[in-house]
XYZ file of C-alpha atoms in Angstrom:
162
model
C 162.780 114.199 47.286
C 164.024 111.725 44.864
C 165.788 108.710 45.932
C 169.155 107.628 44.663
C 170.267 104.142 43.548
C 170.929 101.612 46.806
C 173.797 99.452 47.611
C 173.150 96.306 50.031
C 175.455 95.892 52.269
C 176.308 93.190 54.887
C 177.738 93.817 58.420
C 180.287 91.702 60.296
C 180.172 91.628 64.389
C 182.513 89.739 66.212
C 182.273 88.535 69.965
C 186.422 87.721 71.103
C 187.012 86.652 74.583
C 188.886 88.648 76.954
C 190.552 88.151 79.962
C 189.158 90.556 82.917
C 187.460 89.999 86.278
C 184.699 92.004 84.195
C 183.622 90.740 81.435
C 184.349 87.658 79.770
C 183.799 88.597 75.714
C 183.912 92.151 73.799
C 181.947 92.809 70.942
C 182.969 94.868 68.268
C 182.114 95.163 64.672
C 184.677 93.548 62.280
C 183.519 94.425 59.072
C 181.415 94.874 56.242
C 180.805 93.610 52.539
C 178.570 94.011 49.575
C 175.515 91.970 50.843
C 175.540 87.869 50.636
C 171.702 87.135 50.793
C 169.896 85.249 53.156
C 169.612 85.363 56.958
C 171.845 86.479 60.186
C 174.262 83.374 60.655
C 177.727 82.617 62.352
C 180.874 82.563 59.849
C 183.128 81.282 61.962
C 183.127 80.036 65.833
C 185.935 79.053 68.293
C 187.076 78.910 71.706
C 188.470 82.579 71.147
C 185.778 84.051 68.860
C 182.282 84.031 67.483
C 181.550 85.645 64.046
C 178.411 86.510 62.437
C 177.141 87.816 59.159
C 173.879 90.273 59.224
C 173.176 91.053 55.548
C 170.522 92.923 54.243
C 171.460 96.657 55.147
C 170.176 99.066 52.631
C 172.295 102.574 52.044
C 170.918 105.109 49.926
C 172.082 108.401 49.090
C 169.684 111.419 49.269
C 170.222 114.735 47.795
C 169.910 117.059 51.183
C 172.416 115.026 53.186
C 175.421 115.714 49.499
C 177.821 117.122 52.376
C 177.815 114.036 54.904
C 178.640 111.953 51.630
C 181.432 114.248 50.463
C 182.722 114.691 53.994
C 183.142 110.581 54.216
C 184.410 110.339 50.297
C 187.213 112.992 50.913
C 188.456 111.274 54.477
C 191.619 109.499 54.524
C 189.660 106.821 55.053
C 185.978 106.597 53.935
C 184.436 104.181 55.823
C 180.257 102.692 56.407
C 179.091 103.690 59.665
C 177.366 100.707 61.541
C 174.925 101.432 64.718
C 175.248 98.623 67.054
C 173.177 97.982 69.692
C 172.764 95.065 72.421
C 169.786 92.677 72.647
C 168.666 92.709 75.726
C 167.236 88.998 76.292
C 171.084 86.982 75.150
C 173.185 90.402 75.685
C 174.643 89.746 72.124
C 175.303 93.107 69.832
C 173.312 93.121 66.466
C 174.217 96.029 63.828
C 170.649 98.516 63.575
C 171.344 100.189 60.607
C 174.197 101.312 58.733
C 175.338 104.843 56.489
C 177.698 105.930 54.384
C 176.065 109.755 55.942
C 179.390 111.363 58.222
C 176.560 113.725 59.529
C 173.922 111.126 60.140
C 176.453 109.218 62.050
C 177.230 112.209 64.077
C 173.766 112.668 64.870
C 173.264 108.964 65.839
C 176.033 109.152 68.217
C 174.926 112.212 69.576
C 171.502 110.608 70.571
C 173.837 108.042 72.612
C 174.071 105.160 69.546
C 177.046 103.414 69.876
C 178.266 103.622 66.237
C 181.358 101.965 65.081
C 183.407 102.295 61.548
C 184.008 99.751 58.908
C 186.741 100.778 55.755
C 184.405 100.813 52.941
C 185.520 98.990 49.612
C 186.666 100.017 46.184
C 183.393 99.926 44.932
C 181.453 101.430 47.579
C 183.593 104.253 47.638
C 183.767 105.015 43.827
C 179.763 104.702 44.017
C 179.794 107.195 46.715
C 182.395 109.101 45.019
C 180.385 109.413 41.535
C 177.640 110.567 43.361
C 179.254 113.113 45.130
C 180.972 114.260 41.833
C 177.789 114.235 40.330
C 175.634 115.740 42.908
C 177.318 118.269 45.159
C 178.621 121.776 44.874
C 180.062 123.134 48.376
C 178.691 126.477 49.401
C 181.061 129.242 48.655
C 182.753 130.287 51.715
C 181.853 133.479 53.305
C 184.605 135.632 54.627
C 184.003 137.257 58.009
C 185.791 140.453 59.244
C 187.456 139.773 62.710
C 185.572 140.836 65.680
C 188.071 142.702 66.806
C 187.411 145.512 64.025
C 184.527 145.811 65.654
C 183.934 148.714 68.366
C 181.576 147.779 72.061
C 177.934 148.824 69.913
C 178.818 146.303 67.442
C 179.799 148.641 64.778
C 182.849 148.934 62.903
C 185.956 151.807 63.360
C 186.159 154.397 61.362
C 189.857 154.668 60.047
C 192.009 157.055 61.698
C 189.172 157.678 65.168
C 189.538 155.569 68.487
């Protein structure tokens, strides 16, 4: 199928210290922006926090997944969806890949990904939004009779029998 234009997009994680006989830092994503360039890099460090910038992250748009796009466009809050995962040598959380897809998210989390939400910006979501305008037409709903007009075969009652 045919591609649609990209945005680039860059992810935000940040690592914040907490107190807890448990663990000594959480890391959760902070944020994202229209991609800076260049490589993975720290922001901002202190005694509290550790930021870091992963640019890079490609979102298209593809005709088959219209719904997932319109579902996210017409939330209270459309947002990019950001799959985090840990590496396993420093135990620090990178971002794996990232969607603007409601449905793809879904999916990742459902195949245990832990996926976290970033508000998307003005221009991401009028992108997505023109595309959506542009590109998808929701099925018509179907209206289904009530089960209970249905008799024990499966069939429906005849007016006026029992």
């Amino acid at each position: 199928m045919r591609e649609y234009p990209m945005q680039k997009v860059a992810v935000v994680v940040e690592r914040e210290a907490v107190e807890s006989r448990w663990e000594t830092h959480r890391w959760h994503l902070l944020g994202a922006v229209p991609d800076v360039g260049g490589e993975a890099r720290v922001i901002h460090e202190d005694a509290r926090c550790l930021q870091r910038l992963h640019p890079g992250f490609t979102v298209n748009l593809y005709p088959e997944e219209a719904e997932g796009y319109y579902l996210n466009v017409s939330s209270k809050v459309p947002s990019l969806f950001v799959s985090l995962r840990i590496d396993e040598a420093t135990g620090d959380v990178y971002p794996f890949q990232a969607t603007v897809n409601y449905n793809e998210a879904s999916r990742w989390m459902d195949g245990g990904e832990r996926v976290e939400r970033a508000v998307a910006w003005p221009e991401l979501i009028a992108w997505m939004g023109q595309w959506v305008e542009d590109n998808y037409r929701p099925e018509p709903k179907k209206r289904q009779r009530p089960k209970s007009f249905e008799g024990k075969e499966g069939t429906l009652r005849k007016a006026g029998s029992s």
